[in-house]
XYZ file of C-alpha atoms in Angstrom:
683
model
C 0.295 -0.518 -0.107
C 3.090 2.650 0.710
C 4.581 1.332 -2.877
C 0.475 2.628 -4.409
C 0.883 6.109 -2.700
C 4.506 6.382 -3.705
C 3.595 5.303 -7.061
C 0.348 7.788 -7.003
C 2.630 11.161 -6.288
C 5.242 9.467 -8.420
C 3.550 9.634 -11.266
C 2.117 12.849 -10.317
C 5.116 14.439 -9.749
C 5.123 15.289 -6.373
C 7.149 12.812 -4.770
C 9.497 13.288 -1.176
C 12.804 11.687 -1.802
C 11.641 8.800 0.204
C 9.339 7.777 -2.407
C 12.154 7.594 -4.221
C 13.574 5.187 -2.408
C 10.551 3.207 -1.789
C 9.646 2.767 -5.148
C 13.053 2.071 -5.899
C 13.703 -0.927 -3.389
C 10.035 -2.588 -4.311
C 10.935 -2.652 -8.165
C 15.040 -3.316 -7.670
C 14.492 -7.504 -7.750
C 11.578 -7.169 -10.227
C 12.154 -4.844 -12.473
C 15.339 -3.284 -12.630
C 15.297 -1.174 -15.056
C 12.470 0.685 -13.553
C 14.436 0.637 -10.510
C 17.540 2.558 -12.176
C 14.778 4.816 -13.643
C 12.953 5.672 -10.871
C 16.046 6.238 -9.047
C 18.126 8.411 -11.424
C 14.804 10.677 -11.842
C 14.662 10.816 -8.253
C 18.007 12.342 -8.259
C 17.939 14.525 -10.908
C 14.176 15.812 -8.724
C 16.179 15.718 -5.346
C 19.249 15.926 -5.758
C 19.775 13.824 -3.188
C 22.890 11.634 -3.347
C 22.200 8.686 -2.366
C 19.367 8.220 -4.738
C 22.579 9.103 -7.938
C 23.889 6.072 -5.779
C 21.203 3.496 -5.880
C 20.766 3.781 -9.579
C 24.629 3.284 -10.059
C 24.268 0.456 -7.999
C 21.248 -0.932 -9.604
C 23.256 -0.787 -12.946
C 26.261 -2.334 -12.147
C 23.974 -5.405 -10.578
C 22.516 -5.286 -13.353
C 25.243 -5.525 -15.604
C 23.962 -2.797 -17.794
C 27.058 -0.284 -18.984
C 24.893 1.730 -20.852
C 22.721 2.120 -17.755
C 25.891 3.867 -16.043
C 27.043 5.477 -19.308
C 22.757 7.349 -19.062
C 23.996 8.078 -15.343
C 27.518 9.582 -15.592
C 27.018 11.690 -18.857
C 25.785 14.974 -18.098
C 26.327 15.532 -14.094
C 26.488 19.456 -13.070
C 29.819 20.018 -12.354
C 28.523 21.672 -9.037
C 27.036 17.675 -8.410
C 30.057 15.991 -9.497
C 32.017 17.775 -6.850
C 29.966 16.879 -4.396
C 28.965 12.957 -5.327
C 33.346 12.692 -5.869
C 33.206 12.434 -1.481
C 31.020 9.361 -2.026
C 32.931 6.105 -2.473
C 29.641 4.834 -4.908
C 30.616 7.555 -7.194
C 34.201 5.599 -8.186
C 32.975 2.079 -7.734
C 30.218 2.812 -10.099
C 32.586 5.188 -12.617
C 34.963 2.403 -12.010
C 32.832 -0.317 -13.712
C 31.709 2.166 -16.395
C 35.910 2.609 -17.369
C 35.869 -1.654 -17.514
C 33.363 -2.305 -19.550
C 35.045 -0.444 -22.180
C 38.046 -2.137 -21.354
C 39.723 1.034 -19.619
C 41.259 -0.988 -16.881
C 43.952 1.300 -15.882
C 40.827 3.698 -15.182
C 39.026 1.609 -13.792
C 41.765 0.855 -11.477
C 42.551 4.777 -10.439
C 38.583 4.792 -9.651
C 38.903 2.016 -7.480
C 41.601 3.666 -5.679
C 39.861 7.103 -5.230
C 37.234 5.068 -3.625
C 39.574 3.209 -1.269
C 41.229 6.483 -0.706
C 38.200 7.314 0.964
C 37.136 4.757 2.587
C 40.398 2.745 2.930
C 38.847 0.303 5.377
C 36.142 -0.960 3.956
C 36.422 -4.439 2.608
C 33.329 -4.302 0.574
C 35.223 -1.910 -1.908
C 38.348 -4.409 -1.804
C 36.155 -6.967 -2.475
C 34.372 -5.377 -5.604
C 38.082 -3.947 -6.299
C 38.929 -7.690 -6.168
C 36.144 -8.952 -8.361
C 36.798 -6.496 -11.409
C 40.092 -7.460 -11.565
C 39.332 -11.048 -12.129
C 36.645 -10.480 -13.785
C 38.852 -8.997 -16.707
C 41.520 -12.046 -16.018
C 44.176 -8.527 -15.512
C 46.544 -11.153 -14.615
C 49.360 -8.771 -14.184
C 47.913 -6.186 -10.923
C 46.502 -9.044 -8.985
C 49.742 -10.731 -9.112
C 50.900 -7.429 -7.814
C 48.133 -6.225 -5.477
C 47.160 -10.255 -3.880
C 50.351 -10.567 -2.202
C 49.468 -7.207 -0.146
C 46.379 -8.087 1.534
C 47.175 -11.726 2.136
C 48.416 -10.865 5.366
C 45.296 -9.354 6.647
C 42.612 -11.725 4.782
C 42.735 -14.059 8.048
C 40.180 -11.140 9.267
C 38.154 -10.379 6.274
C 35.876 -12.751 5.270
C 34.623 -10.976 2.894
C 37.935 -10.848 0.982
C 38.133 -14.811 1.350
C 35.959 -15.600 -2.261
C 37.047 -12.943 -4.607
C 41.288 -13.797 -3.384
C 40.531 -17.306 -3.259
C 39.068 -16.788 -7.401
C 42.656 -14.107 -8.106
C 44.770 -16.963 -6.812
C 43.064 -19.463 -8.893
C 42.638 -16.792 -11.946
C 46.998 -16.066 -11.469
C 47.856 -19.960 -11.514
C 48.371 -20.044 -7.796
C 45.326 -22.199 -6.741
C 47.956 -23.673 -2.856
C 46.855 -19.715 -1.912
C 43.351 -20.650 -3.196
C 42.541 -23.186 -1.174
C 43.345 -21.958 2.809
C 40.859 -19.072 1.548
C 38.214 -21.575 0.435
C 38.669 -23.664 3.571
C 37.898 -20.923 5.809
C 33.710 -20.624 4.245
C 33.593 -24.456 3.422
C 31.000 -24.377 6.645
C 28.617 -21.383 5.003
C 28.939 -22.994 1.496
C 28.830 -26.824 2.168
C 25.465 -26.679 0.573
C 26.053 -25.234 -2.332
C 26.283 -27.001 -5.563
C 28.161 -25.051 -7.432
C 30.475 -23.965 -4.844
C 31.440 -26.974 -4.133
C 31.948 -27.390 -8.139
C 33.975 -24.320 -8.043
C 36.244 -25.682 -4.872
C 36.717 -29.143 -6.220
C 38.235 -27.321 -9.278
C 40.792 -25.791 -7.691
C 41.697 -28.792 -5.849
C 42.108 -30.346 -9.331
C 44.014 -27.485 -10.080
C 46.545 -27.299 -7.051
C 47.277 -30.561 -7.663
C 44.696 -32.691 -5.200
C 42.536 -34.733 -7.597
C 41.327 -38.219 -5.502
C 39.525 -34.666 -3.449
C 38.441 -32.890 -6.761
C 36.387 -36.546 -7.239
C 34.924 -36.746 -4.156
C 33.569 -33.355 -3.942
C 31.941 -33.341 -7.345
C 31.182 -36.985 -7.043
C 29.576 -35.313 -4.646
C 27.670 -32.630 -6.158
C 25.957 -34.564 -8.447
C 24.148 -37.274 -6.203
C 23.075 -34.157 -4.761
C 21.391 -32.563 -7.557
C 20.753 -35.161 -9.521
C 18.191 -36.431 -6.316
C 16.932 -32.268 -6.301
C 14.665 -32.014 -9.552
C 13.138 -29.293 -7.991
C 16.313 -26.060 -8.874
C 17.912 -24.626 -6.364
C 17.118 -21.077 -4.876
C 20.340 -19.576 -6.180
C 20.598 -21.581 -9.648
C 18.348 -21.412 -12.341
C 16.854 -24.958 -14.105
C 19.304 -24.351 -17.392
C 22.287 -23.628 -14.470
C 22.049 -26.757 -12.930
C 21.698 -28.708 -16.248
C 24.837 -26.874 -17.245
C 26.755 -28.122 -13.929
C 25.072 -31.603 -13.952
C 26.304 -32.100 -18.081
C 30.268 -30.110 -16.462
C 29.772 -32.658 -13.981
C 29.211 -35.592 -15.907
C 31.863 -34.936 -18.051
C 34.643 -34.687 -15.228
C 33.595 -37.641 -13.137
C 34.676 -40.884 -13.918
C 32.765 -44.521 -14.833
C 31.050 -45.720 -12.111
C 30.309 -41.929 -10.514
C 25.984 -41.614 -10.775
C 26.307 -38.996 -13.686
C 24.561 -42.623 -15.495
C 21.895 -40.650 -17.417
C 24.081 -37.938 -18.704
C 25.936 -40.744 -20.455
C 22.660 -42.209 -21.549
C 21.482 -39.757 -23.381
C 25.207 -39.447 -25.540
C 24.836 -43.050 -26.139
C 21.655 -42.211 -28.035
C 24.429 -40.258 -30.466
C 26.440 -43.032 -31.877
C 26.913 -41.324 -34.855
C 28.796 -38.022 -33.205
C 32.323 -38.651 -32.769
C 32.381 -37.137 -29.616
C 29.848 -38.933 -27.881
C 30.898 -41.865 -28.991
C 34.387 -41.090 -27.342
C 32.180 -40.215 -24.132
C 30.583 -43.538 -23.953
C 33.870 -45.507 -24.725
C 35.545 -44.288 -21.915
C 32.510 -44.229 -19.371
C 32.483 -47.878 -20.568
C 35.842 -49.455 -20.197
C 36.057 -48.069 -16.985
C 33.014 -50.428 -15.544
C 33.734 -53.074 -13.558
C 32.432 -55.507 -16.163
C 33.280 -55.227 -19.751
C 29.996 -55.970 -20.982
C 28.611 -52.556 -21.195
C 32.324 -51.624 -23.077
C 32.112 -54.340 -25.685
C 28.175 -53.497 -26.552
C 29.164 -50.464 -27.351
C 32.309 -51.226 -29.163
C 29.859 -53.715 -31.807
C 27.279 -50.635 -31.656
C 29.261 -47.788 -32.360
C 32.413 -48.545 -33.492
C 31.897 -51.929 -35.329
C 34.903 -52.966 -38.183
C 34.816 -49.505 -39.370
C 35.562 -47.603 -37.317
C 39.107 -48.089 -35.880
C 39.794 -48.004 -31.575
C 41.552 -44.754 -31.172
C 44.913 -45.133 -29.608
C 43.782 -44.641 -25.653
C 40.780 -46.594 -26.060
C 43.398 -49.621 -26.615
C 45.637 -48.901 -24.200
C 42.633 -49.199 -21.500
C 41.780 -52.712 -22.839
C 44.645 -53.965 -22.453
C 45.287 -52.345 -18.635
C 42.259 -53.993 -18.181
C 43.052 -57.358 -19.322
C 46.366 -57.492 -17.895
C 48.044 -57.225 -21.284
C 50.933 -55.903 -20.449
C 52.576 -56.517 -23.514
C 50.225 -54.803 -25.200
C 50.537 -51.631 -23.495
C 54.230 -51.820 -23.635
C 53.828 -51.929 -27.526
C 51.394 -48.919 -27.738
C 54.125 -47.038 -25.381
C 56.376 -48.039 -27.562
C 54.847 -47.430 -30.988
C 51.934 -45.291 -30.662
C 52.883 -42.729 -27.891
C 53.020 -39.173 -29.677
C 48.999 -40.297 -29.920
C 48.012 -40.970 -26.019
C 47.102 -38.501 -24.090
C 50.147 -37.760 -22.305
C 48.126 -38.498 -18.588
C 47.061 -42.006 -19.373
C 50.288 -42.967 -21.135
C 52.129 -41.506 -17.929
C 49.870 -43.845 -15.615
C 49.831 -46.632 -17.831
C 53.906 -46.576 -17.524
C 53.075 -46.413 -14.349
C 51.448 -49.482 -14.010
C 53.607 -51.209 -15.911
C 56.747 -50.131 -13.581
C 58.186 -47.611 -16.516
C 59.039 -45.067 -13.859
C 61.623 -43.309 -15.442
C 59.114 -42.723 -18.334
C 56.602 -42.169 -16.764
C 58.404 -39.836 -14.658
C 59.673 -38.397 -17.575
C 56.475 -38.186 -19.697
C 55.170 -35.713 -17.364
C 57.924 -33.529 -17.192
C 57.329 -33.053 -20.490
C 54.104 -32.004 -19.777
C 55.320 -29.385 -17.701
C 57.680 -28.200 -19.972
C 55.102 -27.660 -22.263
C 52.192 -26.257 -19.350
C 54.284 -24.070 -16.224
C 50.638 -24.145 -15.172
C 49.762 -27.867 -15.900
C 48.980 -28.484 -11.717
C 47.734 -31.578 -12.582
C 50.897 -33.278 -14.282
C 53.087 -31.309 -11.482
C 51.022 -32.504 -8.678
C 51.717 -35.727 -10.281
C 55.333 -36.011 -11.341
C 56.651 -34.945 -7.536
C 55.332 -37.537 -5.518
C 56.151 -40.305 -8.868
C 59.961 -38.817 -9.048
C 60.200 -39.426 -5.294
C 58.529 -42.464 -5.058
C 60.722 -43.835 -8.327
C 64.283 -42.023 -6.721
C 66.948 -43.746 -5.263
C 67.298 -42.174 -1.650
C 69.632 -42.619 1.454
C 68.513 -41.095 4.740
C 69.841 -40.764 8.544
C 68.333 -40.084 12.056
C 69.006 -39.097 15.222
C 66.245 -40.470 18.390
C 66.305 -39.078 21.776
C 63.983 -41.217 24.321
C 63.122 -41.315 27.510
C 60.476 -43.160 29.248
C 59.993 -46.637 31.597
C 63.213 -45.791 32.805
C 65.071 -45.918 30.033
C 67.617 -43.308 28.295
C 68.043 -44.352 24.699
C 70.127 -42.271 21.469
C 69.567 -44.032 18.234
C 71.159 -43.636 15.879
C 69.759 -45.325 11.868
C 71.218 -45.114 8.801
C 68.246 -45.915 6.373
C 68.369 -45.977 2.056
C 66.682 -47.647 -1.147
C 67.346 -48.372 -4.456
C 65.659 -49.896 -7.210
C 67.046 -52.670 -9.120
C 64.636 -52.068 -11.321
C 61.430 -50.201 -11.977
C 58.799 -51.370 -9.743
C 61.496 -53.313 -8.322
C 63.158 -51.535 -4.579
C 65.416 -52.950 -2.541
C 65.758 -51.256 1.061
C 68.284 -51.831 3.681
C 68.328 -49.885 7.283
C 71.064 -50.359 10.289
C 70.281 -49.092 13.977
C 72.633 -48.546 17.016
C 71.151 -47.149 20.258
C 73.505 -46.452 23.659
C 71.276 -47.849 26.671
C 71.441 -46.938 30.134
C 68.692 -46.017 32.784
C 68.128 -43.260 34.518
C 65.182 -44.749 37.225
C 66.167 -47.517 38.898
C 62.793 -48.108 40.689
C 61.723 -48.632 37.232
C 64.048 -50.552 35.312
C 67.521 -52.481 36.046
C 70.307 -51.809 34.252
C 70.312 -52.881 30.360
C 72.250 -53.632 27.853
C 75.171 -50.460 27.128
C 74.147 -50.811 22.815
C 71.050 -52.255 20.592
C 71.860 -53.033 16.866
C 69.776 -53.966 13.852
C 69.725 -54.288 10.421
C 67.667 -55.000 7.807
C 67.048 -56.407 4.100
C 63.645 -55.345 2.319
C 62.528 -56.036 -1.023
C 59.117 -54.397 -2.721
C 57.251 -54.709 -5.690
C 54.417 -52.716 -7.072
C 51.573 -54.174 -7.947
C 48.943 -52.494 -10.067
C 46.670 -51.961 -6.920
C 49.347 -52.550 -4.201
C 52.833 -54.036 -3.236
C 54.172 -56.821 -1.596
C 57.192 -56.718 0.628
C 59.452 -59.120 2.102
C 62.192 -58.458 4.627
C 64.871 -59.725 6.588
C 67.687 -59.092 9.115
C 68.495 -59.593 12.671
C 70.026 -57.887 15.418
C 71.664 -57.844 19.377
C 69.887 -56.524 22.472
C 69.696 -58.800 25.461
C 70.275 -61.545 22.977
C 71.057 -62.077 19.642
C 67.832 -62.412 16.922
C 66.416 -62.648 13.988
C 63.554 -61.014 12.504
C 61.849 -61.957 8.961
C 58.774 -60.140 7.693
C 56.166 -59.731 5.094
C 54.008 -57.495 4.231
C 50.901 -56.827 1.134
C 48.951 -53.294 0.339
C 46.133 -53.598 -1.544
C 43.781 -50.899 -3.030
C 40.447 -52.229 -3.451
C 39.154 -48.791 -4.556
C 40.752 -44.639 -4.056
C 38.033 -44.900 -0.678
C 39.374 -48.151 0.474
C 42.478 -50.156 0.897
C 43.466 -52.403 3.247
C 46.892 -53.776 4.373
C 48.170 -57.318 5.723
C 52.205 -57.717 7.625
C 53.284 -61.402 9.068
C 56.526 -60.561 11.488
C 58.927 -62.913 13.013
C 61.239 -61.403 15.620
C 59.614 -58.003 15.594
C 60.273 -54.814 18.495
C 57.594 -55.214 20.863
C 56.313 -52.526 21.426
C 53.517 -52.516 24.421
C 56.606 -52.253 26.914
C 59.750 -50.550 27.482
C 61.400 -53.979 29.204
C 59.536 -55.960 26.747
C 61.443 -53.402 23.635
C 65.020 -54.553 25.714
C 64.898 -58.152 26.054
C 61.691 -59.711 24.028
C 60.987 -60.450 20.540
C 57.845 -60.683 19.099
C 55.637 -62.386 16.076
C 52.974 -60.644 14.964
C 50.261 -60.065 12.898
C 48.833 -57.558 11.853
C 45.485 -56.215 9.654
C 44.715 -52.526 8.965
C 41.959 -50.724 6.503
C 41.194 -47.641 5.613
C 38.166 -45.777 4.539
C 37.901 -42.163 3.023
C 33.197 -41.842 2.767
C 34.138 -37.829 1.555
C 37.390 -35.603 1.156
C 37.235 -34.725 4.689
C 36.205 -38.133 6.794
C 38.020 -41.268 7.307
C 37.545 -43.936 8.812
C 41.136 -46.528 9.689
C 41.021 -50.011 11.904
C 42.937 -51.899 13.140
C 43.796 -55.805 14.173
C 46.528 -56.603 16.034
C 47.646 -60.223 17.221
C 51.498 -61.655 18.455
C 52.899 -63.688 20.470
C 56.014 -62.458 22.796
C 59.651 -64.785 23.639
C 62.266 -63.656 25.121
C 65.758 -62.735 23.430
C 67.132 -66.101 24.324
C 64.451 -68.285 24.423
C 61.777 -68.632 26.275
C 57.547 -68.048 25.894
C 56.781 -64.674 27.594
C 52.559 -63.963 26.442
C 51.074 -62.578 23.530
C 48.701 -60.396 23.042
C 45.475 -59.172 20.587
C 44.742 -55.425 20.191
C 41.743 -53.566 18.065
C 41.686 -49.608 17.216
C 38.794 -47.709 15.638
C 39.713 -44.166 14.801
C 37.689 -41.425 13.669
C 39.252 -38.832 11.138
C 37.112 -34.777 10.133
C 40.190 -32.498 7.939
C 38.916 -28.769 8.687
C 40.944 -28.165 5.753
C 42.538 -30.593 3.184
C 45.377 -27.995 2.210
C 48.126 -26.702 3.966
C 47.794 -25.926 7.025
C 45.511 -29.547 6.597
C 43.690 -28.920 9.829
C 41.776 -32.109 11.547
C 40.098 -32.881 14.339
C 40.320 -37.265 15.157
C 38.305 -39.590 18.420
C 39.262 -43.047 18.567
C 38.685 -45.970 20.583
C 41.720 -48.893 21.362
C 41.850 -51.552 23.804
C 44.371 -54.744 23.920
C 43.921 -58.012 25.753
C 47.343 -59.897 27.277
C 48.596 -63.414 27.528
C 50.941 -64.803 30.569
C 53.358 -67.369 30.856
C 53.789 -69.028 33.848
C 57.161 -68.349 34.349
C 59.908 -65.705 33.442
C 62.669 -67.143 31.658
C 65.905 -66.167 33.845
C 67.811 -64.356 31.542
C 65.222 -61.496 31.498
C 65.938 -61.097 35.601
C 68.093 -58.768 35.028
C 65.891 -56.038 33.611
C 63.452 -56.229 37.131
C 64.286 -53.369 39.620
C 65.977 -54.235 42.104
C 64.491 -55.215 45.756
C 61.031 -56.155 43.089
C 60.304 -59.917 42.758
C 60.986 -61.248 38.889
C 58.254 -61.654 37.829
C 56.453 -62.072 34.191
C 53.813 -59.697 35.075
C 56.178 -56.972 35.054
C 57.074 -57.235 31.280
C 53.578 -58.420 30.130
C 51.843 -55.270 30.742
C 47.789 -55.939 32.284
C 44.471 -54.874 29.597
C 43.710 -51.835 28.593
C 40.474 -49.886 27.127
C 41.389 -46.219 26.368
C 39.509 -43.648 24.082
C 41.132 -40.289 22.871
C 40.477 -37.171 21.050
C 42.678 -34.064 19.843
C 43.634 -33.079 16.145
C 46.775 -31.550 14.560
C 47.911 -29.716 11.156
C 50.314 -30.769 8.675
C 50.760 -34.461 10.904
C 52.001 -35.711 6.541
C 55.227 -33.956 6.394
C 56.231 -35.334 9.928
C 57.255 -37.867 6.932
C 56.054 -36.584 3.280
C 57.997 -34.186 1.035
C 57.258 -30.592 1.262
C 58.674 -27.887 -0.767
C 58.295 -25.718 1.834
C 58.938 -24.836 4.957
C 55.951 -26.592 7.627
C 55.783 -26.902 10.473
C 53.221 -29.605 12.190
C 51.363 -30.440 15.476
C 49.271 -32.524 17.046
C 47.785 -32.942 20.583
C 45.412 -35.779 21.837
C 44.167 -36.472 25.317
C 42.882 -39.776 26.146
C 41.067 -41.835 29.400
C 42.653 -45.182 29.817
C 41.352 -47.678 31.914
C 44.686 -49.168 33.288
C 45.916 -45.960 34.078
C 43.928 -42.690 33.759
C 43.876 -39.681 31.999
C 46.983 -39.086 29.598
C 47.868 -37.260 26.846
C 51.061 -36.680 23.757
C 51.286 -34.562 21.723
C 53.938 -33.731 18.767
C 54.923 -30.740 17.358
C 57.783 -30.147 15.115
C 59.362 -28.656 11.419
C 59.906 -29.897 8.337
C 61.857 -28.419 5.685
C 63.676 -29.111 2.326
C 66.868 -28.176 2.510
C 69.297 -28.609 -0.733
C 66.536 -29.385 -3.459
C 65.201 -33.102 -3.464
C 65.160 -33.899 0.140
C 63.692 -33.448 3.786
C 64.720 -32.350 6.887
C 62.093 -33.064 10.260
C 62.633 -31.820 14.157
C 59.842 -32.667 16.411
C 59.614 -33.332 19.785
C 56.961 -35.459 21.294
C 55.409 -35.616 24.736
C 53.295 -38.207 26.411
C 52.682 -39.866 29.554
C 49.676 -42.958 30.633
C 49.104 -43.894 27.125
C 48.280 -47.739 25.533
C 49.730 -49.663 27.812
C 52.398 -47.471 29.648
C 51.747 -45.528 32.925
C 54.822 -42.962 32.955
C 55.509 -40.373 30.826
C 57.824 -40.478 27.456
C 59.748 -37.739 26.076
C 61.248 -37.893 22.131
C 62.974 -35.813 20.324
C 63.889 -37.000 16.859
C 66.015 -35.154 13.705
C 65.749 -37.035 10.363
C 67.102 -35.900 7.021
C 66.406 -37.590 3.686
C 68.051 -37.432 0.599
C 66.589 -38.474 -3.060
C 68.833 -38.898 -6.031
C 66.389 -37.918 -8.384
C 66.080 -33.928 -9.205
C 62.029 -32.949 -8.860
C 61.982 -29.762 -10.518
């Protein structure tokens, strides 16, 4: 009713400023041209600056340069001087200059606006969006680093800065900004799809794929159009996701549409790629017969896929040898890696990087491939104090690839031991030493390893082991390992005087990019060094992890449940009695802990860089608080830094403190320094 009354006054040319404002607001979303005209007429009749700014805002929101020209042309000089004191005058003028591709003038106009209101985050954000929309990489490259130091406290800047970093080819800086907005946009399919694109560009293809799958499932399950997107935008997003998702994902309806067009070469290839990746060969065979037949030869990439599916190594090798130029680089590199041709795969990615410096997908694949396929040598120093034992341990480890896919690794450990608390531990041997050789064979979907070694602590011993890893899918992987003469971890006295024969099974499942579930089962028997049965263990653990940020600093929170049940021998082998503190009766119970159950919660950031290569200095830390049924409350905290020193290497320094965890009811302190060098360049 108020709008109707204002309309009557407007038509009669007797409206007041508030009438123009009211009419402008009622028309802005339904009829932006009418809102613009009303505000401009109101400005010319009342000379209220806010009405001019309303007209400019309507023109900018509608993306109509002609309206802006109409607003700015013919402004009286005395009014211009008054309007120039308002930031909105300059931002509208900047939009007008930008529409004419006069970016220098537009940027100068934004500079005038920011000089008036330097603390207005929205002005900075609008300036960044303008630069992004016009692909002004040079200005963005100079401006974004200046804003980065203060962006953390200014959420309005996160989205345009992320878009800017992605545009200039620095997606690793865009991801942390997007991570901060996750909780607000987690239900927005378009935002999640853009996040997936940035993750792909930054070298996280698995995260990108899982996000795209989640978005597609969300859109496909809701035929109604989301409030923030039109039906056309929704269909376009679905089609884009269907072409990006790997076969087996829920984009089948879109592939079915393409399958009705077998005469289209593009549709034919899209459906062929889809069917080749399905779990069965039936669909691929039927489609090849229907769409290709004898007259249309299969493309080289399809023949390569068929050879790999059939484990036809000779055909795949022939294609790589004779049709390499006809194969997509990524397909050829993946095939070379599958065949164990690591040098060729590394070279293919390197060639792709040389031709496309912004090929972040190739960069992300090249680095781990080069590192995983390189010879290396490493050393480390650990200082530990726990349960009365003081240990200084040094090690030297090396790995050499005998052939692509077959690696030989060796490790030697030397330790100096002493008791710092005679009430907790009797006098241990002054030195411990161990050496081991391991042979690892990489498989198509995992690896197999075998090891052999020996050492001496309280007495001499032999070690042997075998391990198998299998990746069932991108979400699920399992491992199984057998060990003879392994080092026990349940208690310090066991570590010094015993060996463990054990079986361990683990599983890792990641239902979403941000959530992971880990489980393990461990059973073993303890033998005294020098002979004699001590007891055994059966342990279970379940860990749940949620990643708050997917990119560095890779924040995560976690929770775990674990427990162990121990078995004890009837009597203690005589040679272990010296490790029992003076005054205590030598008994198996000193070596074999009590049963326990334990629950922990905690979190951390950048944990992976304790072991993984990083091209930059990365701090890392984690902390957990626990409730243990045997020892009560406890904690475990780790902090340190990892960095490269001379290029393809890894240096890590960390300090770990803990108490009352697992089967150990005492304080543990460990200082670790480790260094690894890779003998193949990664740059």
